Coordinates of C-alpha atoms and ligand atoms in Angstrom, one line a residue:
M1 CA 0.0 0.0 0.0
T2 CA 2.9 2.3 0.8
C3 CA 4.0 1.6 -2.7
T4 CA 0.6 2.7 -3.9
F5 CA 0.9 5.9 -2.0
H6 CA 4.2 6.7 -3.7
L7 CA 3.0 5.7 -7.1
I8 CA -0.1 7.9 -7.2
R9 CA 1.2 11.4 -7.0
R10 CA 0.3 14.8 -8.3
H11 CA 2.0 14.4 -11.7
D12 CA 0.0 11.1 -12.2
V13 CA -3.1 13.2 -11.7
D14 CA -1.8 15.7 -14.3
A15 CA -1.0 12.8 -16.6
W16 CA -4.6 11.5 -16.3
A17 CA -5.9 14.9 -17.2
G18 CA -3.5 15.1 -20.2
S19 CA -4.5 11.7 -21.4
L20 CA -8.2 12.4 -21.0
S21 CA -7.8 15.6 -22.9
G22 CA -6.0 13.6 -25.7
L23 CA -8.8 11.0 -25.5
Y24 CA -11.5 13.6 -25.9
G25 CA -9.5 15.4 -28.6
N26 CA -9.5 12.1 -30.5
L27 CA -13.3 12.1 -30.6
L28 CA -13.6 10.0 -27.5
K29 CA -12.2 6.9 -29.0
P30 CA -10.0 5.0 -26.5
S31 CA -6.5 5.2 -27.8
L32 CA -3.9 2.6 -27.2
D33 CA -1.9 4.7 -24.8
I34 CA -4.9 5.4 -22.6
I35 CA -5.7 1.7 -22.4
L36 CA -2.1 0.9 -21.5
F37 CA -2.0 3.8 -19.0
T38 CA -5.3 2.7 -17.4
S39 CA -4.2 -0.9 -17.2
Q40 CA -0.9 0.0 -15.5
L41 CA -2.7 2.3 -13.1
S42 CA -5.3 -0.3 -12.3
R43 CA -2.6 -2.5 -10.9
S44 CA -1.9 0.1 -8.3
L45 CA -5.4 1.2 -7.7
G46 CA -7.1 -2.1 -7.2
V47 CA -10.6 -2.9 -8.3
R48 CA -12.4 0.0 -6.5
G49 CA -10.0 2.6 -7.8
T50 CA -10.3 1.3 -11.3
I51 CA -14.1 1.4 -11.1
L52 CA -13.9 5.0 -9.8
L53 CA -11.5 5.9 -12.6
F54 CA -13.9 4.6 -15.2
L55 CA -16.8 6.3 -13.6
N56 CA -14.8 9.5 -13.8
Y57 CA -14.1 8.9 -17.5
Y58 CA -17.8 8.4 -18.1
A59 CA -18.9 11.5 -16.2
T60 CA -16.3 13.7 -18.0
V61 CA -17.3 12.4 -21.5
R62 CA -21.0 12.9 -20.7
I63 CA -20.4 16.5 -19.4
L64 CA -18.2 17.5 -22.3
R65 CA -20.5 16.0 -24.9
A66 CA -23.5 17.9 -23.4
V67 CA -21.7 21.2 -23.5
T68 CA -19.8 20.9 -26.9
P69 CA -21.3 23.2 -29.5
A70 CA -21.6 22.1 -33.2
F71 CA -18.1 23.5 -34.1
G72 CA -18.2 21.8 -37.5
R73 CA -21.4 23.6 -38.5
L74 CA -20.2 26.9 -37.1
A75 CA -16.9 26.6 -39.0
A76 CA -18.9 25.8 -42.2
V77 CA -21.1 28.9 -41.8
E78 CA -18.1 31.0 -41.1
A79 CA -16.4 29.8 -44.3
R80 CA -19.5 30.5 -46.3
L81 CA -19.9 34.1 -44.9
E82 CA -16.2 34.8 -45.4
G83 CA -16.5 33.5 -49.0
E84 CA -19.5 35.8 -49.6
Y85 CA -17.7 38.8 -48.3
R86 CA -14.5 38.2 -50.3
R87 CA -16.5 37.5 -53.5
G88 CA -18.2 40.9 -53.0
V89 CA -14.9 42.7 -52.6
G90 CA -13.5 40.9 -55.6
R91 CA -16.5 41.8 -57.7
V92 CA -16.4 45.5 -56.9
G93 CA -12.6 45.6 -57.5
R94 CA -13.0 43.8 -60.9
E95 CA -15.9 45.8 -62.1
S96 CA -15.1 49.2 -60.5
E97 CA -15.6 51.1 -63.7
E98 CA -19.0 49.7 -64.4
V99 CA -20.0 50.5 -60.7
A100 CA -18.6 54.1 -61.2
F101 CA -20.5 54.6 -64.4
Y102 CA -23.8 53.5 -62.7
D103 CA -22.8 55.7 -59.6
G104 CA -23.4 52.5 -57.6
G105 CA -20.6 53.2 -55.0
G106 CA -23.2 53.7 -52.2
R107 CA -25.1 50.6 -53.1
E108 CA -21.9 48.4 -53.3
K109 CA -20.7 49.8 -49.9
D110 CA -24.1 48.9 -48.4
I111 CA -23.9 45.3 -49.8
L112 CA -20.3 44.9 -48.6
S113 CA -20.9 46.4 -45.1
R114 CA -23.9 44.0 -44.7
A115 CA -21.7 41.0 -45.7
Y116 CA -18.9 42.1 -43.4
L117 CA -21.3 42.6 -40.4
R118 CA -22.9 39.2 -41.0
L119 CA -19.4 37.6 -40.9
I120 CA -18.2 39.6 -37.8
R121 CA -21.4 38.9 -35.9
H122 CA -21.0 35.2 -36.6
V123 CA -17.3 35.1 -35.6
N124 CA -18.0 37.0 -32.4
S125 CA -20.7 34.5 -31.5
I126 CA -18.3 31.7 -32.1
Y127 CA -15.8 33.3 -29.7
K128 CA -18.5 33.6 -27.1
I129 CA -19.5 30.0 -27.5
R130 CA -15.8 29.0 -27.4
I131 CA -15.2 30.9 -24.2
A132 CA -18.0 29.2 -22.4
Y133 CA -17.0 25.8 -23.8
E134 CA -13.3 26.1 -23.0
W135 CA -14.1 27.3 -19.6
T136 CA -16.2 24.2 -18.9
E137 CA -13.6 22.0 -20.5
D138 CA -10.8 23.4 -18.4
Y139 CA -12.8 23.1 -15.2
V140 CA -14.0 19.5 -15.9
I141 CA -10.6 18.2 -17.0
K142 CA -8.5 20.1 -14.5
Y143 CA -10.6 20.2 -11.4
L144 CA -12.8 17.1 -11.8
W145 CA -9.8 15.0 -12.6
S146 CA -7.6 16.6 -9.9
A147 CA -10.4 15.9 -7.4
A148 CA -10.7 12.4 -8.7
G149 CA -6.9 12.0 -8.4
Y150 CA -6.9 13.1 -4.8
G151 CA -9.8 10.8 -4.1
L152 CA -7.8 7.9 -5.6
I153 CA -4.8 8.9 -3.6
A154 CA -6.9 8.7 -0.5
V155 CA -8.2 5.2 -1.3
P156 CA -5.3 3.5 0.5
L157 CA -5.6 5.8 3.5
L158 CA -9.3 5.3 3.8
F159 CA -9.4 1.6 3.3
T160 CA -6.2 0.3 5.1
R161 CA -4.9 0.4 8.6
T162 CA -1.2 0.6 7.9
K163 CA 1.0 3.0 9.8
R164 CA 1.0 6.6 8.7
S165 CA 4.7 7.0 9.7
L166 CA 5.7 5.7 6.4
G167 CA 3.7 8.3 4.7
V168 CA 5.4 11.0 6.8
Q169 CA 8.8 9.8 5.7
S170 CA 7.7 9.7 2.2
D171 CA 6.3 13.3 2.6
S172 CA 9.7 14.8 3.5
S173 CA 11.4 13.1 0.5
E174 CA 8.4 14.2 -1.5
A175 CA 8.9 17.8 -0.5
G176 CA 12.5 17.7 -1.7
R177 CA 11.4 16.4 -5.0
N178 CA 8.7 19.0 -5.3
R179 CA 11.2 21.8 -4.7
A180 CA 13.5 20.4 -7.4
R181 CA 10.5 20.2 -9.7
D182 CA 9.4 23.8 -8.9
D183 CA 12.9 25.0 -9.8
A184 CA 12.8 23.1 -13.0
V185 CA 9.4 24.7 -13.8
A186 CA 10.8 28.2 -13.0
G187 CA 13.7 27.5 -15.4
R188 CA 11.3 26.3 -18.1
T189 CA 9.1 29.4 -17.6
E190 CA 12.0 31.7 -18.2
A191 CA 13.0 29.9 -21.3
D192 CA 9.4 30.0 -22.4
A193 CA 9.3 33.8 -21.9
G194 CA 12.3 34.1 -24.1
G195 CA 10.5 32.1 -26.8
R196 CA 7.5 34.3 -26.5
L197 CA 9.6 37.4 -27.0
M198 CA 10.8 35.9 -30.3
Y199 CA 7.2 35.2 -31.3
A200 CA 6.3 38.8 -30.4
Y201 CA 9.1 40.0 -32.8
K202 CA 7.5 37.9 -35.5
D203 CA 4.1 39.4 -34.6
L204 CA 5.5 42.9 -34.7
L205 CA 6.9 42.3 -38.2
E206 CA 3.5 41.1 -39.3
L207 CA 1.9 44.2 -37.8
A208 CA 4.4 46.4 -39.6
G209 CA 3.5 44.8 -42.9
L210 CA -0.3 45.3 -42.3
T211 CA 0.3 48.9 -41.2
T212 CA 2.3 49.6 -44.5
R213 CA -0.6 48.1 -46.5
L214 CA -3.1 50.2 -44.7
Y215 CA -1.0 53.3 -45.1
T216 CA -0.7 52.7 -48.9
L217 CA -4.5 52.3 -49.1
I218 CA -5.2 55.5 -47.1
S219 CA -2.6 57.6 -49.0
T220 CA -4.0 56.3 -52.3
L221 CA -7.5 57.3 -51.3
H222 CA -6.1 60.6 -50.1
N223 CA -4.4 61.3 -53.5
L224 CA -7.4 60.3 -55.6
P225 CA -8.4 63.2 -57.9
R226 CA -11.4 65.1 -56.9
T227 CA -14.4 64.3 -59.0
P228 CA -14.8 67.1 -61.4
E229 CA -17.2 69.7 -60.2
G230 CA -20.4 69.2 -62.2
Q231 CA -21.5 72.4 -64.0
V232 CA -25.2 72.6 -64.5
N233 CA -27.0 73.8 -67.6
I234 CA -30.3 75.4 -66.7
D235 CA -31.7 75.0 -70.2
G236 CA -31.4 71.2 -69.7
S237 CA -28.9 70.6 -72.5
F238 CA -25.7 68.6 -72.4
E239 CA -22.9 70.8 -73.5
V240 CA -19.2 70.0 -74.1
R241 CA -16.9 73.0 -74.9
N242 CA -13.2 72.9 -76.0
V243 CA -12.5 69.7 -74.1
D244 CA -9.3 67.6 -74.6
V245 CA -10.0 64.0 -73.8
A246 CA -6.8 62.4 -72.5
I247 CA -5.8 59.4 -70.3
P248 CA -5.1 60.6 -66.7
S249 CA -1.3 60.8 -66.7
N250 CA -0.2 60.3 -63.1
S251 CA -1.0 58.1 -60.2
S252 CA -2.9 60.8 -58.5
G253 CA -5.0 60.9 -61.6
E254 CA -5.0 64.6 -61.9
A255 CA -5.4 66.0 -65.4
S256 CA -1.9 66.4 -66.6
A257 CA -1.0 70.1 -66.7
S258 CA 1.5 69.3 -69.5
S259 CA -1.1 67.5 -71.5
T260 CA 0.6 67.7 -74.8
P261 CA -1.5 67.2 -78.0
T262 CA 0.1 63.8 -78.5
S263 CA -1.2 62.6 -75.1
A264 CA -4.8 63.6 -75.9
L265 CA -7.0 61.1 -77.6
V266 CA -9.4 63.7 -78.9
Q267 CA -8.6 67.4 -78.9
D268 CA -10.8 70.5 -78.6
L269 CA -14.1 68.6 -78.7
S270 CA -17.3 70.7 -78.7
F271 CA -20.9 69.7 -79.1
V272 CA -24.3 70.4 -77.6
V273 CA -27.1 67.9 -77.2
R274 CA -30.4 69.4 -76.5
P275 CA -33.4 67.4 -75.2
N276 CA -34.7 65.0 -77.9
E277 CA -31.7 65.7 -80.2
H278 CA -30.0 62.4 -80.1
L279 CA -26.2 62.1 -80.7
M280 CA -24.4 59.0 -82.0
I281 CA -20.6 58.8 -81.5
T282 CA -18.9 56.4 -83.9
G283 CA -15.3 55.6 -85.0
S284 CA -12.9 52.7 -85.2
N285 CA -11.8 50.6 -82.2
G286 CA -9.5 52.3 -79.7
V287 CA -10.1 55.8 -81.1
G288 CA -11.4 57.1 -77.8
K289 CA -15.2 56.7 -77.8
T290 CA -15.4 55.3 -74.3
A291 CA -12.9 57.9 -73.1
I292 CA -15.4 60.5 -74.2
A293 CA -18.1 58.7 -72.2
R294 CA -15.8 58.8 -69.1
V295 CA -15.4 62.5 -69.4
L296 CA -19.2 63.0 -70.0
A297 CA -19.9 60.8 -66.9
G298 CA -17.4 62.8 -64.8
L299 CA -14.9 59.9 -64.2
W300 CA -12.1 61.7 -66.1
S301 CA -11.5 65.4 -65.8
P302 CA -12.0 67.4 -69.0
Q303 CA -8.6 68.8 -70.0
N304 CA -7.5 72.0 -71.8
G305 CA -7.4 74.2 -68.7
A306 CA -9.9 76.9 -68.1
F307 CA -11.3 76.7 -71.7
A308 CA -12.7 73.2 -71.2
S309 CA -16.2 72.7 -69.7
V310 CA -18.8 70.0 -69.5
H311 CA -22.3 71.2 -68.5
T312 CA -24.9 68.6 -67.6
P313 CA -28.7 69.2 -67.1
P314 CA -29.8 69.6 -63.4
N315 CA -30.9 66.5 -61.5
A316 CA -34.5 66.0 -60.4
H317 CA -35.5 68.0 -57.3
D318 CA -35.8 65.0 -55.0
H319 CA -32.4 63.7 -56.2
M320 CA -33.9 60.3 -56.5
E321 CA -33.2 60.1 -60.3
P322 CA -30.0 61.3 -62.0
S323 CA -30.3 63.5 -65.1
V324 CA -27.6 61.5 -66.8
F325 CA -27.5 57.6 -66.7
V326 CA -24.6 55.7 -68.2
V327 CA -24.9 52.1 -69.4
P328 CA -21.4 50.7 -69.8
Q329 CA -20.0 48.5 -72.5
R330 CA -19.7 45.5 -70.2
A331 CA -23.0 44.5 -68.6
Y332 CA -22.8 44.6 -64.8
M333 CA -25.0 42.4 -62.6
V334 CA -25.2 43.3 -58.9
S335 CA -25.4 40.6 -56.2
G336 CA -29.1 40.3 -55.1
S337 CA -32.5 39.4 -56.5
L338 CA -33.9 39.7 -60.0
L339 CA -35.7 42.8 -58.9
D340 CA -32.4 44.3 -57.7
Q341 CA -31.0 43.9 -61.2
I342 CA -33.6 46.3 -62.8
I343 CA -33.6 48.9 -60.0
Y344 CA -29.8 49.1 -59.6
P345 CA -28.3 51.3 -58.2
H346 CA -31.4 51.8 -56.1
T347 CA -32.1 49.5 -53.1
Y348 CA -35.4 47.7 -52.4
P349 CA -36.3 50.2 -49.6
E350 CA -35.7 53.1 -52.2
F351 CA -37.9 51.2 -54.7
V352 CA -40.7 51.0 -52.0
K353 CA -40.2 54.6 -50.9
A354 CA -40.5 55.9 -54.5
S355 CA -43.9 54.0 -54.7
R356 CA -42.7 52.0 -57.7
T357 CA -44.5 48.8 -58.4
V358 CA -43.8 45.3 -59.7
D359 CA -46.4 46.0 -62.5
E360 CA -44.2 48.8 -63.7
L361 CA -41.2 46.4 -63.8
E362 CA -43.3 43.9 -65.8
D363 CA -44.0 46.7 -68.4
I364 CA -40.3 47.5 -68.5
L365 CA -39.4 43.8 -69.1
E366 CA -41.9 43.9 -72.0
K367 CA -40.0 46.8 -73.6
V368 CA -36.7 44.9 -73.4
F369 CA -38.2 41.6 -74.4
L370 CA -37.5 39.8 -71.1
T371 CA -41.0 39.1 -69.8
Y372 CA -40.3 35.4 -69.4
L373 CA -37.6 36.0 -66.8
P374 CA -39.5 36.2 -63.5
E375 CA -41.4 33.0 -64.2
R376 CA -38.3 31.2 -65.5
E377 CA -36.2 32.2 -62.5
G378 CA -38.7 31.6 -59.8
G379 CA -40.0 35.1 -59.0
W380 CA -38.8 38.6 -58.5
M381 CA -37.0 37.9 -55.2
T382 CA -35.0 35.0 -56.5
K383 CA -31.3 35.5 -55.7
K384 CA -28.7 34.0 -58.1
E385 CA -25.3 34.7 -59.6
W386 CA -26.9 36.6 -62.4
R387 CA -23.6 37.2 -64.2
D388 CA -23.6 33.4 -64.9
V389 CA -27.3 32.8 -65.2
L390 CA -28.2 35.4 -67.9
S391 CA -26.9 35.2 -71.5
G392 CA -24.9 38.0 -73.0
G393 CA -27.9 39.5 -74.8
E394 CA -30.1 39.1 -71.8
K395 CA -27.6 41.0 -69.6
Q396 CA -27.5 43.8 -72.1
R397 CA -31.2 44.0 -72.3
M398 CA -31.4 44.0 -68.5
S399 CA -28.9 46.9 -68.5
L400 CA -31.3 48.8 -70.8
A401 CA -34.2 47.9 -68.5
R402 CA -32.4 50.1 -65.9
V403 CA -32.7 53.1 -68.2
F404 CA -36.5 52.5 -68.6
Y405 CA -36.7 52.2 -64.8
H406 CA -34.7 55.4 -63.9
R407 CA -36.0 57.5 -66.9
P408 CA -33.0 59.9 -66.9
K409 CA -33.0 63.0 -69.1
F410 CA -30.0 61.7 -71.0
A411 CA -28.7 58.1 -71.4
I412 CA -25.2 57.5 -72.5
L413 CA -25.2 54.0 -74.1
D414 CA -21.7 52.7 -74.6
E415 CA -22.1 49.8 -77.1
C416 CA -24.5 48.2 -74.7
T417 CA -26.6 46.5 -77.4
S418 CA -23.8 44.8 -79.4
A419 CA -25.1 41.3 -78.5
V420 CA -28.8 42.2 -79.3
S421 CA -30.3 41.6 -82.7
S422 CA -30.8 44.7 -84.9
D423 CA -34.6 44.6 -84.9
V424 CA -34.9 44.2 -81.1
E425 CA -32.2 46.9 -80.7
G426 CA -34.2 49.3 -82.9
R427 CA -37.5 48.7 -81.1
M428 CA -35.8 49.3 -77.7
Y429 CA -34.3 52.6 -79.1
E430 CA -37.7 53.7 -80.3
S431 CA -39.2 52.9 -76.9
L432 CA -36.5 54.9 -75.1
K433 CA -37.1 57.9 -77.3
A434 CA -40.8 57.6 -76.8
I435 CA -40.5 58.0 -73.0
G436 CA -38.5 61.1 -73.5
V437 CA -34.9 59.9 -72.9
T438 CA -32.3 61.7 -75.0
L439 CA -29.7 59.3 -76.3
I440 CA -26.0 59.7 -76.5
T441 CA -25.1 56.4 -78.2
I442 CA -21.6 55.0 -78.7
S443 CA -21.7 52.4 -81.5
L444 CA -20.0 51.0 -84.5
R445 CA -23.3 49.9 -86.1
P446 CA -24.3 52.3 -88.9
S447 CA -27.9 50.8 -88.7
L448 CA -28.3 52.8 -85.4
T449 CA -27.6 56.2 -87.1
K450 CA -31.2 56.6 -88.1
Y451 CA -32.3 56.8 -84.4
H452 CA -30.2 59.9 -83.9
T453 CA -30.1 63.5 -85.1
Q454 CA -26.3 64.2 -84.8
L455 CA -23.4 62.1 -85.7
L456 CA -19.9 62.6 -84.1
T457 CA -17.4 60.7 -86.2
L458 CA -13.9 60.0 -84.8
N459 CA -11.1 59.1 -87.2
L460 CA -7.8 57.7 -86.1
D461 CA -4.8 59.9 -86.9
S462 CA -1.4 58.2 -86.6
S463 CA 0.3 61.5 -86.1
G464 CA -1.8 62.7 -83.1
P465 CA -5.3 62.9 -81.6
A466 CA -8.2 61.5 -83.5
Q467 CA -9.9 63.9 -86.0
W468 CA -13.5 64.5 -85.1
M469 CA -16.4 65.7 -87.2
L470 CA -19.9 66.6 -86.2
S471 CA -22.7 66.2 -88.8
R472 CA -26.4 66.4 -88.8
V473 CA -28.4 63.2 -89.5
G474 CA -31.8 64.7 -90.1
T475 CA -35.2 63.6 -89.0
A476 CA -37.2 60.8 -90.6
E477 CA -39.5 63.3 -92.3
E478 CA -36.5 65.2 -93.7
R479 CA -35.1 61.9 -95.1
M480 CA -38.5 61.0 -96.6
E481 CA -38.8 64.4 -98.3
I482 CA -35.3 64.0 -99.8
N483 CA -36.2 60.5 -101.0
R484 CA -39.4 61.9 -102.6
E485 CA -37.4 64.5 -104.5
I486 CA -34.7 62.0 -105.6
K487 CA -37.5 59.7 -106.9
N488 CA -39.1 62.6 -108.8
L489 CA -35.9 63.6 -110.4
E490 CA -35.1 60.0 -111.4
E491 CA -38.5 59.7 -113.0
R492 CA -37.9 62.9 -114.9
L493 CA -34.4 61.7 -116.0
A494 CA -36.0 58.5 -117.4
D495 CA -38.0 60.8 -119.8
V496 CA -34.9 62.5 -121.1
E497 CA -34.3 59.8 -123.8
S498 CA -37.9 60.2 -125.2
W499 CA -37.5 64.0 -125.2
E500 CA -34.2 63.7 -127.1
A501 CA -35.8 61.4 -129.7
R502 CA -38.7 63.9 -130.2
V503 CA -36.2 66.8 -130.7
K504 CA -34.4 64.7 -133.3
E505 CA -37.7 63.9 -135.1
L506 CA -38.7 67.6 -135.2
D507 CA -35.3 68.5 -136.7
E508 CA -35.7 66.0 -139.5
L509 CA -39.2 67.2 -140.2
L510 CA -38.0 70.8 -140.6
S511 CA -35.1 70.0 -142.9
A512 CA -37.3 67.7 -145.2
G513 CA -40.2 70.2 -145.6
G514 CA -38.1 73.3 -146.1
I515 CA -39.6 74.8 -143.0
S516 CA -37.0 76.7 -141.3
S517 CA -36.6 76.4 -137.6
S518 CA -37.2 79.4 -135.3
A519 CA -33.5 79.4 -134.7
D520 CA -32.7 79.7 -138.4
T521 CA -35.3 82.4 -138.9
T522 CA -33.7 84.5 -136.2
Ligands
ATP1 N1 -7.1 53.7 -68.2 C1 -6.4 53.7 -69.3 N2 -5.1 53.6 -69.3 C2 -4.3 53.6 -70.4 N3 -4.8 53.6 -71.6 C3 -6.1 53.6 -71.7 C4 -7.0 53.7 -70.6 N4 -8.3 53.7 -71.0 C5 -8.2 53.7 -72.4 N5 -6.9 53.7 -72.8 C6 -6.5 53.7 -74.2 O1 -7.1 54.8 -74.8 C7 -7.5 54.4 -76.1 C8 -9.0 54.7 -76.3 O2 -9.8 53.8 -75.5 P1 -11.3 53.7 -75.6 O3 -11.8 52.6 -74.6 O4 -11.9 55.0 -75.4 O5 -11.6 53.2 -77.1 P2 -12.9 52.9 -77.9 O6 -13.0 53.9 -79.0 O7 -14.1 53.0 -76.9 O8 -12.7 51.5 -78.4 P3 -13.7 50.3 -78.6 O9 -14.6 50.6 -79.9 O10 -12.8 49.1 -78.9 O11 -14.5 50.2 -77.4 C9 -7.2 52.9 -76.3 O12 -6.0 52.9 -77.1 C10 -6.9 52.4 -74.9 O13 -5.9 51.5 -74.9

């Protein structure tokens, strides 16, 4: 029994706790080492001690099982939320120009903030659950097992009548061993502190890297060019005067003061688009058509110093709808429901606040030939990755649906119907004009010219900026009148031959009958 007393000591108790932790960590399956350990220990503990030991195992497992949260499910939800947030950040980064054209910054910030808050709330809830769980785990494993250990140590004392003097002797030698062990622990702790300092250095380096990244982000944001001050034309026209269109030349994006003629894509551009006078901008690839759209939308500063100006019509009084709406070349689909696609960059609460209705949206879908979509996709509130679900032509028609929804005074359409068939394209253009939207279309399709009244043609010039020419297209009535006149003249030209033949006949008659012609008489 004395032997038992020596064998079961504090470090044995610690070892049990460690083994149990390992056992629990291995999903409660008895591992080989715990079986060996228990069998060894049972020799010293006897039958009662072993039964108590197993009862303790059982109690611990039941308690930990009862308090263990579903960590697997929590981790899966965390991964999904983090994925959603990162996908959102990636989308905005990748399609930043489209978002800027739509003026959708606020909407995107709202979407990303919501995704971030959902993630952070979930992570915080995991931390809270983890604290409660780890607290319970520590208490059960440390204290329940310590208590059990001491109980087992007491077994020989409680159930035998041997002399305690032996225990006293052993105590004094035990105290010596304990001191030695404490010294060893102190030494280990110092070494451990040194190790922690090294880890702290690594953490500091990581922190410095993150700080640099943050600094770069803040200084880049700080250096961004100020959005050009919008000048408003009270008469409601869109006016561009003496503007040089050039690629922003430095990282700060400021219009280059030394903007030489060679750096400008188009030089000294001027035109006025009055309401219902539609302008088409055409020219070969890379000539600078989209660059003009960027200047018109206020993304690039107009250059040419004080001479340059871009005047836009004033926004609506309630600021709910913009006076100018841009549909970019690449169709942009926002994350959200089918309804969100049409009302973008508005949110659903804004849609409700503006008293707009689903019936209106159905009318709009009719105008862009997408009436089948809500039924096919399972309703207006269906959420999908629309970028992948809709075809190229469907995405472009959805982009045009936004113009029908927002009804701006001017719509800048940057080759946004290139994947739509010509007849459908023409009908959509007619519908837009019918609701009073003035079009500024960028296109390479000559078939679109007839929907416009002015044509701005850009011609590439290898020696410098593109040459531009503004011409009048004419209304449909004017074109019909000209056609009528041409037909009339052609009909009259067809009679020329018969008139010539008659003149010849008359000449022959005069010469044969001796009748002198009026010309001869005179
Ligand atoms: N951000 C930029 N940085 C550098 N070069 C640019 C930038 N944006 C446009 N460019 C260049 O400016 C020129 C005009 O581009 P732009 O997109 O306006 O052409 P485009 O006439 O619209 O052509 P396309 O018909 O192919 O759409 C191109 O040579 C293009 O490479």
